[in-house]
């Protein structure tokens, strides 16, 4: 059985052999892993697959294995968010996306490594240690869904779920040479996802090809009454898989090609744009003047929401607990010991931004900037069908290279976080290489216009071979 397979190929293997055999093969690959991509491997995955073989299943993912980011609740599997403070916590309920996957017959392989509470762009802040990039084991896989992207790139799962708050699906997709989609805010329910910044984050799929992204979106998208922000758009994602971009108008936002972009990354993006031109699309440069304020606005909003969301983790009801002479002492010691440096930093900054005297100066101003960023997207997308830019300004950096300099690490999100502020859909897909490391092309669309984003991505994929390249480190 091949190590890297599309969902269609996995289903063929299940027909030829069995779901149990396919799952067992993936578990063998995971056991030999060099990347630290999983924090928990499900002991029930073989049993789940066996049940599908015996009882049969009509679902679109019957017997197909999937990896799940460790901030998405699954009954019976520890959910730690990559943090010590949730040590031993096992959710008593499934997230909405997990309910949908199980109803479709998917087999859950396990939970993947991530930056602690999804705070980071490198999967180095995890309590379980960093995940390695399958293309170069000395480099980061991106974050915060680094484990999910890395296991897909390494052939340890056919596809995976991540979550994207400021680029957390697209950044690791770019660094690991896989495809990752951040859907429109509200397209996929966030019920059962442990919150970092509610107004920004969205569950998103990662896979080795665009078709598998559409397959997964057809399963997980849709309305959920338990998430007040979810919307039933009734989109049929697989119908968008058409090899045709004739007369498609592409906007190139010049602000996404700013200072600090690696020359090879810029070259690869322009090569991709010219490829679209050859396929019948047209492009024009557009300006989004408020994008330069997006990164600062994003971090103030995200940290403020994190300060509020993470207040619930105090050791009283579940997870890790330090002993103390009274409740205040216990909570103080638990949070000091249970949270990592980056999480503490963001809680402190968020609490400061929300405090009396500073709320209007920082948080309120950031919300106003968010509105301007959203208007920039609305204006640009009123003239064109899609926007294209680099996902990340540089290829994957070395483990340990930026972790001591948080500002440099935050700057790496410069091209991804504006999309979360605006709530629009965006996909990252491989479009080239530099020194053997993948480069990601980012395609952004109008709200709930994932079909156009997927069509453009699918057409590029059908006419290039970047998505077929595999990492030599784990081959």
Coordinates of C-alpha atoms in Angstrom, one line a residue:
X1 CA 0.0 0.0 0.0
X2 CA 1.4 3.4 -1.0
X3 CA 2.3 5.8 1.8
X4 CA 0.7 8.8 0.2
X5 CA -2.9 8.3 -1.1
X6 CA -5.8 10.5 -2.0
X7 CA -9.1 9.8 -0.4
X8 CA -10.3 8.1 -3.6
X9 CA -7.3 5.8 -3.5
X10 CA -7.8 5.1 0.2
X11 CA -11.4 4.1 -0.6
X12 CA -10.2 1.8 -3.4
X13 CA -7.8 0.1 -1.0
X14 CA -10.6 -0.4 1.5
X15 CA -12.7 -2.0 -1.2
X16 CA -9.7 -4.3 -2.2
X17 CA -8.7 -5.2 1.3
X18 CA -10.5 -3.7 4.4
X19 CA -10.8 -0.6 6.5
X20 CA -9.0 -2.4 9.3
X21 CA -6.0 -3.2 7.0
X22 CA -5.8 0.4 5.8
X23 CA -6.0 1.8 9.3
X24 CA -3.4 -0.7 10.5
X25 CA -1.0 0.4 7.7
X26 CA -1.3 4.0 8.8
X27 CA -0.7 3.0 12.4
X28 CA 2.5 1.2 11.3
X29 CA 3.7 4.4 9.6
X30 CA 2.9 6.5 12.7
X31 CA 4.8 4.1 14.9
X32 CA 8.0 4.7 12.9
X33 CA 7.5 8.5 12.7
X34 CA 10.4 10.9 13.1
X35 CA 8.3 14.1 13.3
X36 CA 6.4 14.0 16.7
X37 CA 3.2 14.8 14.8
X38 CA 0.8 13.0 17.1
X39 CA 0.3 13.6 20.8
X40 CA -2.3 10.8 21.1
X41 CA -2.9 7.8 18.9
X42 CA -6.4 6.4 19.3
X43 CA -6.5 2.8 20.6
X44 CA -10.0 2.5 19.3
X45 CA -9.2 3.3 15.6
X46 CA -8.7 -0.4 14.6
X47 CA -11.9 -1.3 16.5
X48 CA -13.7 1.5 14.7
X49 CA -12.4 0.3 11.3
X50 CA -13.3 -3.3 12.1
X51 CA -16.9 -2.3 12.9
X52 CA -17.2 -0.6 9.6
X53 CA -15.9 -3.7 7.8
X54 CA -18.4 -6.0 9.7
X55 CA -21.5 -3.7 9.7
X56 CA -20.9 -1.8 6.5
X57 CA -21.3 2.0 6.2
X58 CA -22.8 4.1 3.4
X59 CA -21.0 7.3 4.5
X60 CA -18.8 9.2 2.0
X61 CA -15.8 8.6 4.3
X62 CA -16.5 5.0 5.3
X63 CA -13.3 3.6 6.7
X64 CA -11.1 6.5 5.7
X65 CA -8.7 7.5 8.5
X66 CA -8.3 11.1 9.6
X67 CA -6.1 13.0 12.1
X68 CA -7.6 15.7 14.4
X69 CA -5.9 18.8 15.9
X70 CA -5.7 18.5 19.7
X71 CA -8.0 21.4 20.4
X72 CA -11.0 19.7 18.8
X73 CA -13.1 17.6 21.3
X74 CA -13.4 13.9 20.8
X75 CA -15.1 11.6 23.3
X76 CA -12.6 9.2 24.9
X77 CA -9.5 10.9 23.6
X78 CA -7.4 13.3 25.7
X79 CA -7.7 16.9 24.5
X80 CA -4.8 19.0 25.8
X81 CA -4.5 22.0 23.4
X82 CA -0.7 21.3 23.6
X83 CA -0.8 22.5 27.2
X84 CA 0.1 21.1 30.6
X85 CA -2.9 22.8 32.2
X86 CA -5.3 20.4 30.4
X87 CA -3.3 17.3 31.5
X88 CA -5.6 14.3 31.8
X89 CA -8.7 16.1 30.4
X90 CA -10.9 13.8 28.3
X91 CA -14.0 15.5 26.8
X92 CA -17.4 14.0 27.6
X93 CA -18.8 15.2 24.2
X94 CA -17.8 15.4 20.5
X95 CA -17.2 18.6 18.6
X96 CA -19.8 19.2 15.8
X97 CA -17.1 18.4 13.1
X98 CA -16.4 15.1 14.8
X99 CA -20.1 14.2 14.9
X100 CA -20.2 14.9 11.1
X101 CA -17.0 12.9 10.4
X102 CA -18.2 9.9 12.4
X103 CA -21.6 10.0 10.7
X104 CA -19.7 9.9 7.4
X105 CA -17.8 6.8 8.6
X106 CA -14.4 8.3 9.1
X107 CA -11.9 6.6 11.4
X108 CA -10.1 8.8 13.9
X109 CA -6.3 8.0 14.0
X110 CA -5.5 10.3 16.8
X111 CA -4.8 13.9 18.0
X112 CA -2.1 16.0 16.5
X113 CA 0.5 18.3 18.1
X114 CA -0.1 22.1 18.1
X115 CA 1.2 25.3 19.5
X116 CA -0.1 25.6 23.1
X117 CA -3.7 26.8 22.9
X118 CA -3.0 27.5 19.1
X119 CA -0.7 30.4 20.0
X120 CA 2.2 30.3 17.7
X121 CA 3.3 29.9 14.1
X122 CA 5.8 27.1 14.5
X123 CA 4.4 24.3 16.8
X124 CA 7.3 25.0 19.2
X125 CA 5.2 26.2 22.1
X126 CA 3.6 22.8 22.6
X127 CA 4.0 21.1 26.0
X128 CA 4.8 17.9 24.1
X129 CA 7.8 19.4 22.3
X130 CA 8.1 20.7 18.8
X131 CA 6.9 18.8 15.7
X132 CA 9.5 18.5 12.9
X133 CA 8.9 19.5 9.3
X134 CA 8.9 16.3 7.1
X135 CA 10.9 18.2 4.4
X136 CA 13.8 19.0 6.8
X137 CA 13.6 17.6 10.4
X138 CA 15.6 20.6 11.7
X139 CA 12.9 23.0 10.6
X140 CA 9.5 23.9 11.9
X141 CA 6.3 22.7 10.2
X142 CA 4.5 26.0 10.9
X143 CA 1.7 26.5 13.3
X144 CA -0.4 26.3 15.1
X145 CA -1.8 23.3 13.3
X146 CA 1.8 22.1 12.6
X147 CA 1.1 18.5 13.7
X148 CA -1.9 18.2 11.3
X149 CA 0.0 19.5 8.3
X150 CA 3.1 17.5 9.1
X151 CA 1.3 14.1 9.5
X152 CA -0.4 14.7 6.1
X153 CA 2.9 15.7 4.4
X154 CA 4.7 12.7 6.0
X155 CA 2.0 10.2 4.8
X156 CA 0.8 9.5 8.4
X157 CA -2.8 10.4 7.5
X158 CA -4.6 11.0 4.2
X159 CA -6.0 14.2 5.6
X160 CA -6.5 16.1 8.8
X161 CA -8.4 18.8 10.6
X162 CA -6.8 22.0 11.9
X163 CA -8.1 25.3 13.1
X164 CA -7.1 28.8 11.8
X165 CA -7.1 31.9 14.0
X166 CA -4.5 34.0 12.1
X167 CA -3.1 31.5 9.6
X168 CA -2.9 28.4 11.7
X169 CA -4.0 26.1 8.8
X170 CA -2.4 28.0 5.9
X171 CA 1.0 28.6 7.5
X172 CA 1.7 24.9 8.1
X173 CA 0.2 24.0 4.8
X174 CA 2.7 26.3 3.1
X175 CA 5.7 25.1 5.2
X176 CA 4.8 21.4 4.7
X177 CA 3.8 21.5 1.0
X178 CA 0.2 20.5 1.5
X179 CA -3.2 22.1 0.8
X180 CA -5.0 23.9 3.7
X181 CA -8.3 25.8 3.6
X182 CA -9.5 28.5 6.0
X183 CA -13.2 28.5 5.3
X184 CA -15.4 31.6 5.6
X185 CA -16.1 32.5 9.2
X186 CA -19.4 30.7 10.0
X187 CA -19.1 28.0 7.3
X188 CA -18.0 25.3 9.8
X189 CA -19.3 25.1 13.4
X190 CA -16.8 25.8 16.1
X191 CA -18.9 23.9 18.7
X192 CA -16.5 21.6 20.7
X193 CA -13.3 23.5 19.6
X194 CA -11.5 24.9 22.7
X195 CA -11.5 28.6 22.1
X196 CA -8.5 30.9 21.7
X197 CA -10.1 33.9 19.9
X198 CA -13.8 33.2 19.0
X199 CA -14.3 36.0 16.5
X200 CA -11.3 35.0 14.4
X201 CA -11.0 31.2 14.4
X202 CA -12.4 28.6 12.0
X203 CA -11.9 24.9 11.7
X204 CA -10.3 24.0 8.4
X205 CA -9.1 20.9 6.4
X206 CA -5.6 19.9 5.4
X207 CA -4.9 17.4 2.6
X208 CA -2.4 16.5 -0.1
X209 CA -4.7 17.7 -2.9
X210 CA -7.5 20.2 -3.5
X211 CA -10.1 17.4 -4.3
X212 CA -9.7 16.0 -0.8
X213 CA -10.2 19.4 0.8
X214 CA -13.6 19.6 -1.1
X215 CA -14.5 16.1 0.0
X216 CA -13.9 17.0 3.7
X217 CA -15.7 20.4 3.4
X218 CA -18.8 18.6 2.1
X219 CA -18.8 16.6 5.3
X220 CA -18.0 19.2 8.0
X221 CA -19.6 22.4 6.7
X222 CA -23.1 23.4 7.5
X223 CA -25.4 24.9 10.1
X224 CA -25.2 24.0 13.8
X225 CA -27.7 25.4 16.3
X226 CA -25.0 25.2 19.1
X227 CA -22.8 27.8 17.3
X228 CA -24.6 31.1 17.0
X229 CA -22.2 32.2 14.2
X230 CA -22.7 29.2 12.0
X231 CA -24.5 29.7 8.7
X232 CA -26.1 27.1 6.4
X233 CA -24.8 28.1 2.9
X234 CA -25.8 24.8 1.3
X235 CA -22.6 24.8 -0.8
X236 CA -21.7 21.7 -2.7
X237 CA -17.9 21.9 -2.6
X238 CA -17.0 19.0 -4.8
X239 CA -19.0 20.6 -7.7
X240 CA -16.4 23.3 -7.7
X241 CA -13.7 20.9 -8.9
X242 CA -13.6 22.2 -12.5
X243 CA -10.4 22.6 -14.5
X244 CA -11.3 26.0 -15.9
X245 CA -10.2 29.6 -15.0
X246 CA -11.1 31.3 -18.3
X247 CA -12.1 34.9 -17.8
X248 CA -11.4 34.7 -14.1
X249 CA -10.2 38.1 -12.7
X250 CA -7.4 37.9 -10.2
X251 CA -6.3 40.8 -8.0
X252 CA -2.7 41.1 -6.8
X253 CA -2.7 43.1 -3.5
X254 CA 0.7 44.9 -3.6
X255 CA 0.7 45.2 0.2
X256 CA 1.1 41.5 0.5
X257 CA 4.5 41.7 -1.4
X258 CA 6.1 44.0 1.2
X259 CA 9.5 44.3 2.8
X260 CA 11.0 41.0 4.0
X261 CA 9.6 38.7 1.4
X262 CA 12.1 36.0 0.2
X263 CA 13.0 36.6 -3.5
X264 CA 12.3 32.9 -4.3
X265 CA 8.9 33.1 -2.7
X266 CA 8.0 36.2 -4.7
X267 CA 9.3 34.6 -7.9
X268 CA 7.2 31.4 -7.3
X269 CA 4.0 33.5 -6.7
X270 CA 4.5 35.5 -9.9
X271 CA 5.2 32.3 -11.8
X272 CA 1.9 30.9 -10.5
X273 CA 0.1 34.1 -11.5
X274 CA 1.5 33.9 -15.0
X275 CA 0.5 30.2 -15.2
X276 CA -3.1 31.4 -14.5
X277 CA -2.7 34.0 -17.2
X278 CA -1.7 31.2 -19.7
X279 CA -4.8 29.2 -18.6
X280 CA -7.1 32.1 -19.6
X281 CA -7.4 34.2 -16.4
X282 CA -6.5 37.9 -16.2
X283 CA -4.9 39.8 -13.4
X284 CA -4.5 43.4 -12.1
X285 CA -2.8 45.0 -9.2
X286 CA -5.1 46.2 -6.4
X287 CA -4.4 48.3 -3.3
X288 CA -5.5 47.5 0.2
X289 CA -4.1 50.5 2.2
X290 CA -5.2 49.4 5.7
X291 CA -3.5 46.0 5.5
X292 CA -0.4 47.5 7.1
X293 CA -2.3 47.9 10.3
X294 CA -3.8 44.4 10.2
X295 CA -1.1 42.5 12.1
X296 CA -1.2 44.9 15.1
X297 CA -5.0 44.9 15.1
X298 CA -5.1 41.1 14.9
X299 CA -2.8 40.6 17.9
X300 CA -4.6 43.0 20.1
X301 CA -8.0 41.4 19.3
X302 CA -6.7 37.8 19.6
X303 CA -4.8 38.4 22.8
X304 CA -7.8 40.2 24.4
X305 CA -10.1 37.3 23.5
X306 CA -7.5 34.8 24.8
X307 CA -7.4 36.7 28.1
X308 CA -11.1 36.2 28.5
X309 CA -11.3 32.6 27.1
X310 CA -8.4 31.2 29.1
X311 CA -9.7 32.6 32.5
X312 CA -11.7 29.3 32.8
X313 CA -8.6 27.2 33.2
X314 CA -7.9 27.3 36.9
X315 CA -7.4 23.7 38.0
X316 CA -10.7 23.7 40.0
X317 CA -12.8 21.3 37.9
X318 CA -10.5 19.4 35.5
X319 CA -6.9 19.2 34.2
X320 CA -3.7 20.0 36.0
X321 CA -3.8 21.3 39.6
X322 CA -1.1 22.6 41.9
X323 CA -1.8 22.5 45.7
X324 CA -2.1 25.7 47.6
X325 CA -3.1 26.8 51.1
X326 CA -6.3 28.4 49.8
X327 CA -8.2 28.8 46.5
X328 CA -6.4 31.9 45.4
X329 CA -3.0 30.3 46.0
X330 CA -4.0 27.1 44.2
X331 CA -5.3 28.9 41.1
X332 CA -2.2 31.2 41.0
X333 CA 0.2 28.3 41.3
X334 CA -1.8 26.1 38.8
X335 CA -1.9 28.8 36.1
X336 CA 1.8 29.7 36.7
X337 CA 2.9 26.1 36.3
X338 CA 0.2 25.0 33.8
X339 CA 0.6 27.6 31.1
X340 CA 3.7 28.0 29.0
X341 CA 5.6 31.3 28.4
X342 CA 3.8 32.3 25.1
X343 CA 0.4 31.7 26.6
X344 CA 1.2 33.8 29.7
X345 CA 2.6 36.5 27.5
X346 CA -0.7 36.7 25.5
X347 CA -2.9 36.6 28.5
X348 CA -1.0 39.4 30.1
X349 CA -1.0 41.6 27.0
X350 CA -4.7 40.8 26.4
X351 CA -5.7 41.7 30.0
X352 CA -3.7 44.9 29.7
X353 CA -5.4 45.9 26.4
X354 CA -8.9 45.3 28.0
X355 CA -8.1 47.1 31.3
X356 CA -9.7 50.3 32.4
X357 CA -8.0 53.3 30.8
X358 CA -6.5 51.2 27.9
X359 CA -9.7 49.5 26.5
X360 CA -10.4 52.4 24.2
X361 CA -6.8 53.1 23.4
X362 CA -6.0 49.6 22.2
X363 CA -9.0 47.1 21.9
X364 CA -11.6 49.6 20.6
X365 CA -9.1 51.0 18.1
X366 CA -8.1 47.5 17.0
X367 CA -11.8 46.8 16.3
X368 CA -12.1 49.9 14.2
X369 CA -9.0 48.9 12.2
X370 CA -10.6 45.5 11.7
X371 CA -13.6 47.2 10.1
X372 CA -11.2 49.1 7.7
X373 CA -9.4 45.9 6.8
X374 CA -12.8 44.2 6.0
X375 CA -13.7 47.2 3.8
X376 CA -10.3 46.8 2.0
X377 CA -11.3 43.2 1.1
X378 CA -14.8 44.2 0.1
X379 CA -13.5 47.0 -2.2
X380 CA -10.8 44.8 -3.7
X381 CA -13.1 41.8 -4.3
X382 CA -15.8 44.0 -5.8
X383 CA -13.4 44.6 -8.8
X384 CA -12.0 41.0 -9.1
X385 CA -13.1 37.4 -8.4
X386 CA -10.1 36.4 -6.3
X387 CA -7.0 37.8 -4.6
X388 CA -3.6 36.0 -4.8
X389 CA -0.4 36.5 -2.7
X390 CA 2.3 34.5 -0.9
X391 CA 0.9 32.5 2.1
X392 CA 4.2 33.0 4.1
X393 CA 6.9 35.6 3.3
X394 CA 9.6 33.0 3.8
X395 CA 10.0 29.2 3.7
X396 CA 10.2 27.2 6.9
X397 CA 12.8 28.4 9.4
X398 CA 14.9 26.3 11.8
X399 CA 13.6 25.0 15.1
X400 CA 14.7 27.4 17.8
X401 CA 15.6 30.2 15.3
X402 CA 12.8 32.6 16.2
X403 CA 11.2 31.2 19.4
X404 CA 13.2 33.6 21.7
X405 CA 12.1 36.6 19.6
X406 CA 8.3 36.7 19.7
X407 CA 8.0 39.9 17.6
X408 CA 9.8 38.3 14.7
X409 CA 7.6 35.2 15.0
X410 CA 4.4 37.4 15.0
X411 CA 5.6 39.1 11.9
X412 CA 5.6 35.8 10.0
X413 CA 1.7 36.0 10.2
X414 CA 1.7 39.3 8.2
X415 CA 0.0 37.8 5.1
X416 CA -2.4 35.4 6.8
X417 CA -4.0 37.3 9.7
X418 CA -5.8 40.0 7.6
X419 CA -8.0 37.2 6.2
X420 CA -9.2 36.2 9.7
X421 CA -10.0 39.8 10.5
X422 CA -12.1 40.0 7.3
X423 CA -13.6 36.5 7.8
X424 CA -13.2 35.6 4.1
X425 CA -12.1 32.2 2.7
X426 CA -8.5 31.5 1.8
X427 CA -6.6 28.4 0.7
X428 CA -2.8 27.7 0.7
X429 CA -1.4 25.3 -1.9
X430 CA 2.1 24.4 -3.0
X431 CA 3.4 26.4 -5.9
X432 CA 7.2 26.0 -5.9
X433 CA 10.3 25.2 -3.8
X434 CA 13.4 27.0 -2.6
X435 CA 16.4 25.0 -1.3
X436 CA 14.2 22.0 -1.2
X437 CA 11.5 23.7 1.0
X438 CA 7.9 24.2 -0.2
X439 CA 6.4 27.6 -1.0
X440 CA 2.7 28.3 -0.6
X441 CA 0.4 30.3 -2.9
X442 CA -2.5 31.9 -1.0
X443 CA -5.9 32.3 -2.9
X444 CA -8.5 34.5 -1.2
X445 CA -12.2 34.8 -2.1
X446 CA -15.4 36.6 -1.3
X447 CA -17.4 35.5 1.8
X448 CA -18.9 32.0 1.2
X449 CA -17.4 31.9 -2.3
X450 CA -15.3 28.8 -1.5
X451 CA -16.4 27.3 -4.9
X452 CA -14.4 29.9 -6.9
X453 CA -11.4 29.6 -4.5
X454 CA -11.5 25.8 -4.9
X455 CA -11.9 26.0 -8.7
X456 CA -8.9 28.2 -9.1
X457 CA -6.8 26.0 -6.8
X458 CA -8.0 22.8 -8.5
X459 CA -7.2 24.2 -12.0
X460 CA -3.6 25.2 -10.9
X461 CA -3.1 21.7 -9.4
X462 CA -4.3 20.0 -12.6
X463 CA -1.8 21.9 -14.7
X464 CA 1.2 21.7 -12.4
X465 CA 2.9 18.9 -10.4
X466 CA 4.0 20.7 -7.2
X467 CA 1.4 18.8 -5.1
X468 CA 2.9 15.4 -6.2
X469 CA 6.3 16.1 -4.7
X470 CA 7.0 14.2 -1.4
X471 CA 9.4 15.0 1.4
X472 CA 12.7 13.1 1.2
X473 CA 13.2 13.1 5.0
X474 CA 10.4 10.7 5.6
X475 CA 10.1 8.9 2.2

